[in-house]
Amino acid sequence: MARRERTAEELAEEVRRTRAHPYGVKPLGNLILSGAVNCRDAGLGNLKQTTDGTVSEIVSYCTGESVALLSATSRSFYAFCHSDEVWKPLTLFALRKDGKFFFSDNWKQTYLNTRLGEQAPKHNLIVLDNFYSDTLHHIHRDSSIPIPAKWTRTNNVERRHASSMSKEEFQELYEKPGKPVIIQGLVENWGAFKKWEWDYLLSKWGDVEYQCEAARLTMKEFKQYCDQQCDDRPLYLFDQSFCSTSEGLSADFEVPEYFNDDLFSVLGDKRPDFRWLIAGPARSGSSFHKDPNSTDAWNACIRGVKKWIFFPPSVVPPGVMCSEDGADVTSPMSLVEWFSNYYHRCDEVDVPPLEALVQPGEMMYIPNGWWHLCLNLTSTICITQNYVSNVGLKRVLSFLKSMPHCVSGVPCERRESLYTDFREALSSNLPELLQQVDEEEKKDAKPHNEPLPQGDEGGFSFDF
Amino acid sequence: MPFTIESGNYGTVDFSKSVVLQSNDQKPIEFVVEREAAKMSGLIKDMLEDQEGDDQTVIPIPNVNGRTLKYVLEYCEYHWNNKADPIDKPLRGKIEEVISSWDRQFLLTDLIKGGDEKQHELLIDVIMAANFLNIKDLLDLTCASVASMIKGKTPEQIRALFNIENDFTPEEEEKIREENRWCEES
C-alpha cells in the first residue's frame, strides 16, 4: 500500500519534531546510558565546580566580542556560548545602537548580520559529540517539542453570543462579579477579520516600525524573523502606537458597545497606554500577570489560536513569585517551560483555573485583577484594549490613590499624580459621575475598616 | 565584620534579633548574624518563614566553609538595607567602573586577592555559596566579575587564566578563528 504523500508543511513539522540540537548538546541521561565522557568539566577549568546556570549567568554579562572569543577556548565553552539565550539579547542590544535587523538561521548569525552587515561571516556550526547538559538541552527541547494535546484540552470559559447579550446583561453577569467570558459575533464583522492576512498587512505597513519587546522592528523584519526562527520563547510584537503610526489600521476594528465607557479617555493624550496590536509565532505569548492599573480588558483574536489560563485575583498561579508588596512579579521562564514544569500543579491549587482555546473571530473579556497567561499555539494577530467603565471607576480610583508605585503605562514622573490628574479630568468632564463615586466611597468607608482595593495582591509588570 | 562565637556558646546571642549560622568545616565556625541580613539568602529566608520570633535558631550550612561564609555574611551585613544597583548586561567597561567603592573593596582585597586576577579561588567559592544560598545580588556581582576578567582577552589568555583545556581539533580551532576575525578588527 502506497504511503500517503506528505505535504511540505508536514515534512517540515516532522523535521522540526525530531530536530537534533544544532550543536549536538545532549541531556545528561544520555551520558549515563552511553558511558561516554562529558567534556564539560575539562573545558571549564577553575569554573568546573559551578553549576551550568552559573556559567550561563557569567556569559550573560559578556559582550559579543567576549562571548565569541570565549567560545574559542574549549568545546565546553563553545556549547555555553552558542545558546540562543546568549545571542538574542546581544542582538537586541546591538540594534539599540546601530545596525539593521536581518534574521537568518539562528540568533548568532543574526547578531553578526546586525553588527557587521554585509561583512558578516557565515557562522559555521560545530557539532559536539561529547557535551552533555540538562540545562542547555532543555532550552532546545522547549523550542522543538510538539505542543501536547493535554495542554490544550480544557476549554471551560463561558461563551456568549453578542446577539443575545445586552450591555446591561454583560455588566451584571460578567463585569460586576468579575468573570471571564468569550464573546462571539463581534470580531467576525470587523474589516480586520476579512482583510488582515500577512500579504495585505505587509503591502501596506511593511516598512512601519513596531515595538517588539526590547527592539523596534519593521513589520517586514518581524515577519521574516517569525518565518525563520525556532525559539523556545519567540519575540512578540506588542505595539501601543499602531493607531497613530499605521494609517488605516484603526478603521479595521471597532470598540464593542460593552466596553465603550472608556473613562480614561477624559485624560486625552495624557491617558495611560491602553491599546496594543499584538502578533507572534507559535510558542510566543504572555506569562502570568495582572493587567495594569486595576483595569479590565478585552482581547480580540483576529488570526490564529490562543490558549488562555485564568486564576482569580487571590490565587497565585504555580511557578509565579510575587514580591512582598506585590510590586514585582517574576516568572522568568518561557511559556513552554512553564507548561512543562508547572501546568500539572494547577490540580493542586485550591481553586482550579479557567482555561480556554480561543479561535479567530472570538473575543476574550479579562476581568480586572485576574491572573492570566496566554500561549499562541499558531501564528497569531490580535488587538487588545484596557478600559475603565462606570462599573470599575471607584475601584480604579482607589487603586491609583493607594498604590501609586504600581501604576504603569505613564512616564515615571506622572505615576504618583495619575490619581489627582484623573480626578481633575473627571470633575471637568463627568462631574456627576465623580460625585456619585465619592458618595459611594463615603458610605463604604467605616471607621478603622476601610475596604482594600482589589489590586493589592499583585502589581503589574511584564517580564520579557 | 561577621561576628563569631565559641562553639555552642549561645549565652550572649539575642535570638529575637539574630540567628546562628554554622559552616561545614570539620569544626564548624559559628557566625551570629542579624535576621534581616541572613534573609538576603533566599534559602535561609524560606527556612525562617516558619519560625517563631525567639526560637534558638542555629542553621548548619552544608556546602559552605567558614572562610567563604565569612565573606558572604560580610556582603549581607552591608547590603541588606543598602541594596546594590543592578549591573547592566552586557557589562559596560570593567567591573570596577560600574560598582560602588564598597563593592570594589570587597571584591579586590580578598576575593580577587590583591586585585590579581589569577588569584580568584575565593571568588569562585563565593559564587558557589551565593548560588547555593540564593543571594541574587552577590551572585550577580561575582558572575559579572568573572565576565570582566574575560573581557579584552584572547582565547589563549582566557585559557591560561582559568586553566581551561583546549580540546578542539586543529580544524575546529581554525574554523572558529576564521569566523572570529571581526573581534580582532573591532
XYZ file of C-alpha atoms in Angstrom:
650
model
C 0.000 0.000 0.000
C 1.452 3.322 -1.060
C 2.309 5.786 1.719
C 0.237 8.905 1.722
C 2.207 11.707 0.141
C 3.097 14.139 2.899
C 2.872 17.835 2.239
C 5.864 20.133 2.563
C 4.344 21.501 5.784
C 4.029 18.041 7.263
C 7.592 17.174 6.337
C 8.864 20.420 7.831
C 6.890 19.727 11.001
C 8.376 16.263 11.233
C 11.905 17.561 10.784
C 11.197 20.098 13.476
C 9.832 17.483 15.828
C 12.913 15.362 15.547
C 15.349 18.230 15.207
C 18.571 17.435 16.958
C 20.300 20.100 18.994
C 22.122 22.234 16.412
C 25.414 21.969 18.331
C 24.946 18.360 19.393
C 24.249 19.100 23.081
C 22.684 16.066 24.725
C 20.849 15.663 28.037
C 22.674 14.100 30.979
C 20.537 10.973 30.780
C 22.252 10.102 27.507
C 25.629 10.235 29.235
C 24.656 7.607 31.737
C 23.400 5.301 29.012
C 26.312 5.734 26.658
C 29.155 5.539 29.162
C 30.945 8.329 27.282
C 32.941 11.100 28.967
C 31.418 14.567 29.267
C 33.813 17.236 28.031
C 32.114 19.806 30.258
C 34.489 19.919 33.218
C 37.835 19.822 31.447
C 36.720 22.685 29.274
C 35.609 24.894 32.175
C 38.872 24.809 34.127
C 38.585 26.531 37.509
C 34.882 27.130 36.909
C 34.044 23.436 36.624
C 32.521 23.183 40.084
C 29.970 25.905 39.419
C 26.553 24.977 38.035
C 25.515 25.219 34.384
C 23.177 28.028 35.364
C 26.053 29.973 36.912
C 28.268 29.568 33.833
C 25.372 30.840 31.702
C 24.969 33.768 34.074
C 28.658 34.669 33.661
C 28.306 34.503 29.870
C 25.246 36.759 30.045
C 27.430 39.638 31.299
C 29.862 39.296 28.363
C 29.853 41.490 25.275
C 29.542 39.983 21.782
C 33.305 40.023 21.253
C 33.962 38.430 24.645
C 31.484 35.643 24.001
C 32.921 34.926 20.570
C 36.482 34.727 21.945
C 35.363 32.717 24.990
C 33.670 30.219 22.683
C 37.068 29.519 21.135
C 38.662 28.364 24.396
C 37.128 24.881 24.678
C 34.277 22.683 23.482
C 32.525 23.195 26.775
C 32.586 26.977 26.471
C 31.658 26.625 22.813
C 28.436 24.943 23.917
C 27.683 27.513 26.633
C 28.428 30.396 24.270
C 26.186 29.222 21.450
C 22.798 29.186 23.074
C 20.094 31.405 21.506
C 19.653 32.751 25.037
C 23.075 34.355 24.646
C 22.851 35.904 21.197
C 19.244 37.107 21.242
C 19.743 39.785 23.945
C 23.127 40.735 22.432
C 21.394 41.274 19.074
C 18.627 43.388 20.608
C 21.270 45.405 22.460
C 23.297 45.925 19.273
C 20.149 47.116 17.499
C 19.690 49.911 20.004
C 22.969 51.478 18.986
C 23.045 50.826 15.290
C 22.610 48.128 12.740
C 19.927 46.684 10.598
C 17.973 43.668 11.743
C 18.067 40.682 9.467
C 17.197 37.323 10.945
C 18.786 34.329 9.293
C 19.270 30.787 10.576
C 19.862 31.480 14.258
C 20.490 34.341 16.676
C 24.288 34.173 16.418
C 24.141 34.629 12.660
C 21.572 37.362 13.162
C 23.894 39.127 15.632
C 26.710 39.001 13.086
C 24.327 40.325 10.410
C 23.286 43.191 12.687
C 26.816 44.142 13.794
C 28.653 43.658 10.533
C 26.021 43.918 7.777
C 27.453 42.660 4.507
C 30.805 41.900 6.142
C 29.131 39.356 8.404
C 30.918 35.990 8.253
C 28.924 32.799 7.881
C 28.542 31.118 11.240
C 29.683 27.516 10.802
C 28.129 25.325 13.465
C 30.455 22.811 15.098
C 28.532 19.762 16.241
C 29.917 18.476 19.541
C 29.713 14.767 20.160
C 30.679 14.752 23.823
C 28.897 17.605 25.611
C 26.059 16.754 27.984
C 23.921 19.243 29.906
C 20.292 19.215 31.010
C 20.215 23.000 31.427
C 21.395 23.692 27.895
C 19.390 20.868 26.372
C 16.034 21.813 27.860
C 16.010 25.169 26.056
C 16.345 23.324 22.782
C 13.721 20.817 23.852
C 11.280 23.610 24.708
C 11.772 25.113 21.275
C 11.084 21.909 19.406
C 8.700 19.591 21.224
C 5.251 19.496 19.692
C 2.652 21.086 21.991
C 0.973 18.147 23.788
C -2.783 17.825 23.388
C -3.277 17.704 27.161
C -2.164 21.339 27.444
C -4.997 22.471 25.211
C -7.805 20.123 26.137
C -9.596 22.153 28.833
C -11.982 24.768 27.496
C -14.286 25.837 30.326
C -14.623 29.611 29.983
C -18.232 30.507 29.256
C -19.104 31.597 25.707
C -21.825 34.100 24.840
C -23.011 35.451 21.525
C -23.226 39.226 21.157
C -26.639 38.966 19.520
C -28.129 37.579 22.729
C -26.401 39.718 25.344
C -27.067 43.379 26.095
C -24.517 45.687 27.689
C -26.507 45.660 30.932
C -26.528 41.877 30.989
C -22.773 41.778 30.292
C -22.086 44.176 33.161
C -24.389 42.329 35.576
C -23.195 38.801 34.797
C -19.518 39.329 33.999
C -18.082 42.782 34.655
C -19.535 43.424 38.124
C -18.777 39.999 39.571
C -15.502 39.814 37.585
C -15.898 36.676 35.477
C -14.034 35.852 32.232
C -16.221 35.263 29.171
C -15.647 34.714 25.461
C -17.859 36.826 23.224
C -18.688 35.630 19.727
C -20.333 37.515 16.906
C -18.293 40.712 17.152
C -14.812 40.343 15.706
C -16.039 38.352 12.718
C -17.771 41.512 11.470
C -14.632 43.610 11.564
C -12.696 44.694 8.472
C -9.647 43.227 10.201
C -11.198 39.772 10.213
C -11.804 39.905 6.485
C -8.615 41.621 5.396
C -5.723 41.026 7.767
C -3.672 38.415 6.018
C 0.082 38.901 6.148
C 0.369 39.751 2.442
C -2.110 42.580 2.866
C -0.550 43.916 6.049
C 2.980 43.791 4.642
C 1.954 45.515 1.434
C 0.559 48.495 3.317
C 2.616 48.702 6.527
C 5.652 46.506 5.831
C 8.123 49.349 6.400
C 6.487 50.759 9.533
C 8.325 50.099 12.827
C 6.614 48.362 15.715
C 7.635 47.647 19.294
C 8.791 44.042 19.578
C 9.741 43.729 23.235
C 13.123 45.453 23.622
C 13.532 46.079 19.884
C 11.814 48.176 17.245
C 11.423 46.234 14.002
C 9.589 46.901 10.779
C 6.723 44.575 10.055
C 8.750 43.030 7.227
C 11.721 42.395 9.523
C 9.455 40.890 12.172
C 7.646 38.609 9.722
C 10.910 37.407 8.261
C 12.081 36.587 11.795
C 8.822 34.725 12.536
C 9.187 32.553 9.459
C 12.794 31.524 10.181
C 13.002 31.323 13.974
C 12.980 28.238 16.161
C 12.979 29.990 19.550
C 11.691 28.485 22.774
C 10.456 31.970 23.655
C 9.865 33.843 20.385
C 9.832 37.621 20.180
C 6.407 39.167 20.495
C 5.199 42.228 18.568
C 3.345 44.265 21.189
C 2.806 47.808 19.988
C 0.807 50.589 21.629
C 1.173 53.230 18.946
C -0.190 51.393 15.938
C -3.230 53.641 15.533
C -1.019 56.671 15.027
C 1.856 55.016 13.119
C -0.211 52.938 10.736
C -2.893 54.902 8.954
C -5.832 52.744 8.075
C -5.406 50.033 10.716
C -7.744 51.730 13.174
C -10.539 51.732 10.605
C -10.450 47.930 10.505
C -11.795 47.359 14.027
C -14.243 48.970 16.459
C -14.583 49.005 20.213
C -17.675 46.946 21.080
C -20.515 48.648 22.925
C -19.871 46.586 26.045
C -16.565 48.353 26.511
C -17.206 51.840 25.178
C -17.322 53.731 28.508
C -13.526 54.086 28.440
C -13.286 56.672 31.226
C -9.526 57.194 30.950
C -10.297 58.983 27.689
C -11.059 62.111 29.728
C -7.299 62.427 30.170
C -6.836 62.856 26.416
C -3.280 62.148 25.349
C -2.173 62.046 28.989
C -4.024 58.755 29.417
C -2.076 55.592 30.244
C -1.228 53.253 27.348
C -4.429 51.446 26.521
C -4.422 49.588 23.222
C -1.995 47.235 21.574
C -1.538 45.456 18.273
C -0.165 42.016 19.080
C 1.397 39.455 16.760
C 3.664 36.484 17.250
C 4.576 32.983 16.124
C 3.673 29.724 17.847
C 5.170 29.500 21.362
C 5.078 33.269 21.855
C 2.658 34.863 24.321
C 2.453 36.422 27.766
C 3.376 34.746 31.026
C 1.212 35.158 34.130
C 0.366 38.739 35.029
C -2.439 41.027 36.159
C -3.401 43.906 33.905
C -2.260 47.437 34.746
C -3.955 49.966 36.980
C -6.735 47.574 38.013
C -8.362 47.951 34.581
C -10.490 45.450 32.656
C -9.509 44.323 29.168
C -10.693 42.658 26.014
C -8.559 40.705 23.573
C -9.794 40.157 20.019
C -8.375 37.160 18.222
C -8.164 38.028 14.535
C -5.860 35.282 13.327
C -4.512 32.155 14.994
C -5.394 30.047 18.029
C -4.618 31.104 21.599
C -4.505 29.076 24.813
C -5.597 31.049 27.910
C -5.344 30.184 31.592
C -7.026 32.297 34.309
C -6.670 32.316 38.083
C -8.860 34.538 40.306
C -7.211 37.563 41.949
C -6.422 35.941 45.293
C -4.861 32.748 43.929
C -1.197 32.989 42.926
C -0.573 30.609 39.995
C 2.013 27.814 40.377
C 5.530 28.978 39.446
C 4.818 32.670 39.989
C 6.595 34.596 42.712
C 5.304 37.927 43.972
C 7.494 40.260 45.935
C 6.140 41.235 49.334
C 4.358 44.394 48.314
C 3.155 42.811 45.117
C 5.097 45.343 43.105
C 7.256 42.838 41.273
C 6.064 39.716 39.531
C 8.821 37.424 38.326
C 8.179 34.461 36.117
C 11.413 34.280 34.146
C 10.871 31.073 32.231
C 9.469 30.520 28.743
C 5.802 29.604 28.384
C 6.698 26.118 27.188
C 8.889 25.669 30.253
C 6.040 26.809 32.499
C 3.679 24.323 30.894
C 6.245 21.518 31.120
C 7.054 22.118 34.789
C 4.024 23.748 36.384
C 0.854 23.124 34.403
C 0.158 19.835 36.183
C 0.411 21.672 39.534
C -2.786 23.509 38.673
C -4.534 20.402 40.006
C -3.054 21.070 43.449
C -4.367 24.629 43.704
C -7.477 25.221 45.860
C -9.327 26.897 43.043
C -8.804 25.215 39.652
C -8.091 27.662 36.813
C -10.387 28.606 33.989
C -8.951 27.671 30.615
C -9.858 28.346 27.021
C -8.845 27.755 23.453
C -9.771 30.923 21.574
C -10.348 30.796 17.830
C -10.182 33.576 15.231
C -13.278 35.744 15.439
C -13.667 35.350 19.201
C -13.082 37.991 21.853
C -11.900 37.308 25.408
C -13.045 39.514 28.294
C -10.398 39.704 31.044
C -11.778 40.977 34.374
C -9.528 43.258 36.445
C -7.277 41.607 38.989
C -7.383 38.137 37.416
C -4.061 36.390 36.761
C -3.854 35.324 33.151
C -1.435 33.634 30.763
C -1.700 33.350 27.007
C 0.195 30.906 24.765
C -0.049 31.231 20.995
C -0.467 27.782 19.515
C -0.102 29.064 15.962
C 0.983 32.349 14.423
C -1.491 34.942 15.775
C -2.646 38.511 15.259
C -4.791 40.252 17.915
C -5.891 43.592 19.206
C -6.262 44.232 22.912
C -7.546 47.195 24.884
C -7.736 48.071 28.554
C -10.548 50.251 29.870
C -12.313 51.642 32.924
C -16.106 51.677 32.872
C -18.639 53.210 35.263
C -18.697 49.822 36.971
C -14.978 49.912 37.737
C -14.337 53.614 38.352
C -14.496 53.542 42.155
C -12.097 50.601 42.282
C -9.603 52.132 39.837
C -9.553 55.465 41.683
C -8.921 53.602 44.906
C -6.053 51.667 43.286
C -4.403 54.774 41.841
C -4.647 56.505 45.207
C -3.328 53.696 47.392
C -0.788 52.020 45.072
C 0.956 54.791 43.108
C 4.161 52.741 42.928
C 2.278 50.058 40.953
C 0.851 52.483 38.394
C 2.064 51.831 34.859
C 1.555 52.984 31.279
C 2.576 56.582 32.015
C 6.056 58.108 32.280
C 7.669 57.676 35.749
C 7.213 61.308 36.694
C 3.434 61.097 36.254
C 2.755 57.895 38.165
C 2.285 59.493 41.563
C -0.040 62.138 40.171
C -2.221 59.978 37.923
C -4.830 59.798 40.682
C -5.245 63.554 41.007
C -4.931 64.120 37.251
C -7.723 61.615 36.648
C -9.960 63.155 39.300
C -9.457 66.619 37.857
C -10.264 65.461 34.337
C -13.366 63.601 35.581
C -14.543 66.602 37.516
C -14.316 68.763 34.367
C -15.924 66.244 32.034
C -18.140 63.963 34.139
C -18.734 65.780 37.433
C -21.895 63.880 38.349
C -20.261 60.523 37.899
C -17.338 61.553 40.097
C -19.685 62.877 42.732
C -21.642 59.638 42.712
C -18.467 57.607 43.170
C -17.287 59.830 46.033
C -20.620 59.385 47.798
C -20.433 55.629 47.456
C -16.877 55.740 48.789
C -18.026 57.613 51.903
C -20.773 55.058 52.523
C -18.339 52.173 52.177
C -15.695 53.598 54.473
C -16.297 52.522 58.040
C -14.057 53.749 60.866
C -10.865 51.609 61.155
C -12.139 49.286 58.483
C -11.648 50.736 55.009
C -12.099 48.189 52.226
C -8.932 47.417 50.283
C -8.839 47.829 46.502
C -8.840 44.561 44.584
C -5.468 45.157 43.041
C -3.396 44.870 46.200
C -2.356 41.231 45.830
C -0.069 41.889 42.959
C 1.277 44.772 40.971
C 1.681 44.525 37.239
C 4.826 44.132 35.269
C 5.596 42.428 32.018
C 8.696 40.308 32.405
C 10.127 39.990 28.943
C 32.817 42.061 60.174
C 30.687 38.952 60.821
C 30.737 38.052 64.473
C 31.786 34.548 65.503
C 31.251 32.830 68.829
C 32.787 29.917 70.656
C 31.157 26.716 69.549
C 27.814 26.169 71.255
C 28.187 29.235 73.455
C 24.829 30.887 72.771
C 24.531 32.721 76.052
C 25.322 36.110 74.557
C 23.135 35.698 71.467
C 19.897 37.670 71.234
C 17.812 35.238 69.198
C 14.991 37.710 68.793
C 17.256 39.730 66.522
C 19.845 37.258 65.261
C 20.424 33.743 64.044
C 23.474 31.485 64.237
C 24.872 30.006 61.014
C 27.318 27.101 61.100
C 29.895 26.493 58.377
C 30.561 22.976 57.107
C 34.124 22.695 58.391
C 35.170 19.683 60.486
C 34.970 22.021 63.422
C 32.085 24.302 62.343
C 32.574 28.032 62.703
C 29.505 29.685 64.193
C 28.509 33.137 62.957
C 25.991 35.374 64.685
C 24.053 37.320 62.066
C 21.105 39.670 62.274
C 17.973 38.029 60.913
C 17.417 40.715 58.290
C 20.938 40.269 56.920
C 20.590 36.477 56.864
C 17.345 36.824 54.923
C 19.256 38.143 51.923
C 19.677 34.418 51.344
C 16.501 33.114 49.741
C 17.267 29.706 51.188
C 17.546 30.981 54.761
C 14.571 33.296 54.292
C 12.362 30.338 53.391
C 13.625 28.397 56.408
C 12.916 31.301 58.744
C 9.350 31.808 57.472
C 8.056 29.062 59.742
C 9.991 30.284 62.746
C 8.679 31.813 65.929
C 10.466 35.014 66.935
C 12.521 33.761 69.859
C 13.437 30.248 68.755
C 17.088 29.427 69.220
C 17.765 29.411 65.503
C 21.000 27.614 64.635
C 21.295 26.731 60.956
C 24.011 24.424 59.594
C 25.104 25.471 56.090
C 26.198 22.218 54.426
C 28.046 23.426 51.329
C 29.956 26.438 52.597
C 33.160 26.540 54.646
C 33.966 29.136 57.286
C 36.384 31.120 55.180
C 33.802 31.625 52.406
C 30.851 32.134 54.730
C 32.642 34.994 56.429
C 32.752 36.975 53.175
C 29.211 36.055 52.190
C 27.930 37.357 55.503
C 30.060 40.480 55.275
C 28.260 41.238 51.996
C 24.856 40.591 53.521
C 25.500 42.662 56.626
C 26.433 45.663 54.475
C 23.824 45.285 51.748
C 20.644 44.021 53.409
C 19.392 47.599 53.902
C 21.595 49.170 51.247
C 20.757 47.375 48.019
C 23.346 47.470 45.244
C 22.345 48.935 41.893
C 21.723 46.303 39.212
C 24.678 45.671 36.902
C 23.868 46.205 33.233
C 24.106 43.364 30.747
C 26.370 43.271 28.826
C 28.992 44.768 31.130
C 29.937 48.327 30.198
C 33.677 48.567 30.701
C 35.383 46.707 33.557
C 33.560 45.696 36.730
C 35.484 48.186 38.891
C 33.968 51.017 36.850
C 30.342 50.118 37.471
C 30.148 49.135 41.144
C 30.246 51.077 44.396
C 33.532 51.682 46.175
C 32.474 49.316 48.964
C 31.838 46.524 46.438
C 35.141 47.318 44.724
C 36.974 46.978 48.009
C 35.030 43.795 48.829
C 35.975 42.238 45.511
C 39.565 43.308 45.098
C 41.002 42.714 48.547
C 40.499 39.016 49.139
C 38.091 37.529 46.551
C 40.452 38.581 43.800
C 43.458 38.574 46.080
C 45.281 41.884 46.000
C 43.448 42.684 42.780
C 45.454 39.975 40.954
C 43.089 38.199 38.532
C 44.984 34.939 38.718
C 44.171 34.668 42.415
C 40.441 34.108 42.118
C 39.922 30.953 44.160
C 37.853 32.674 46.836
C 35.793 34.457 44.172
C 34.700 31.096 42.789
C 33.938 29.761 46.273
C 31.746 32.818 46.888
C 30.000 32.273 43.537
C 29.092 28.735 44.543
C 27.983 29.830 48.004
C 25.857 32.682 46.610
C 24.252 30.233 44.198
C 23.573 27.655 46.902
C 22.259 30.197 49.390
C 20.309 32.026 46.660
C 21.700 35.534 47.222
C 20.943 37.138 43.881
C 22.842 40.415 44.206
C 26.015 38.685 45.398
C 25.760 36.159 42.578
C 25.300 38.982 40.082
C 28.363 40.836 41.406
C 30.620 37.783 41.352
C 29.455 36.499 37.957
C 29.902 39.951 36.453
C 33.421 39.975 37.911
C 34.336 36.808 36.052
C 32.881 38.274 32.854
C 35.026 41.338 33.462
C 38.132 39.169 33.756
C 37.277 37.537 30.423
C 36.770 40.866 28.689
C 39.541 42.029 26.398
C 41.433 38.723 26.463
C 42.326 36.354 23.650
C 41.274 32.707 23.879
C 44.843 31.777 24.857
C 44.861 34.302 27.677
C 41.442 33.146 28.927
C 42.614 29.523 28.958
C 45.745 30.420 30.895
C 43.760 32.400 33.447
C 41.230 29.663 34.217
C 43.267 26.501 33.472
C 40.979 25.551 30.605
C 41.843 22.513 28.499
C 41.838 23.175 24.763
C 40.029 20.144 23.381
C 39.314 21.360 19.864
C 40.786 19.643 16.831
C 43.124 21.911 14.818
C 40.471 22.118 12.092
C 37.795 23.200 14.556
C 40.104 25.788 16.054
C 40.888 27.220 12.636
C 37.188 27.377 11.734
C 36.402 29.390 14.842
C 39.424 31.662 14.475
C 38.390 32.482 10.910
C 34.871 33.290 11.999
C 36.162 35.446 14.873
C 38.313 37.706 12.740
C 35.859 40.553 13.275
C 36.710 40.537 17.019
C 40.304 41.454 16.291
C 39.247 44.220 13.989
C 36.942 45.929 16.485
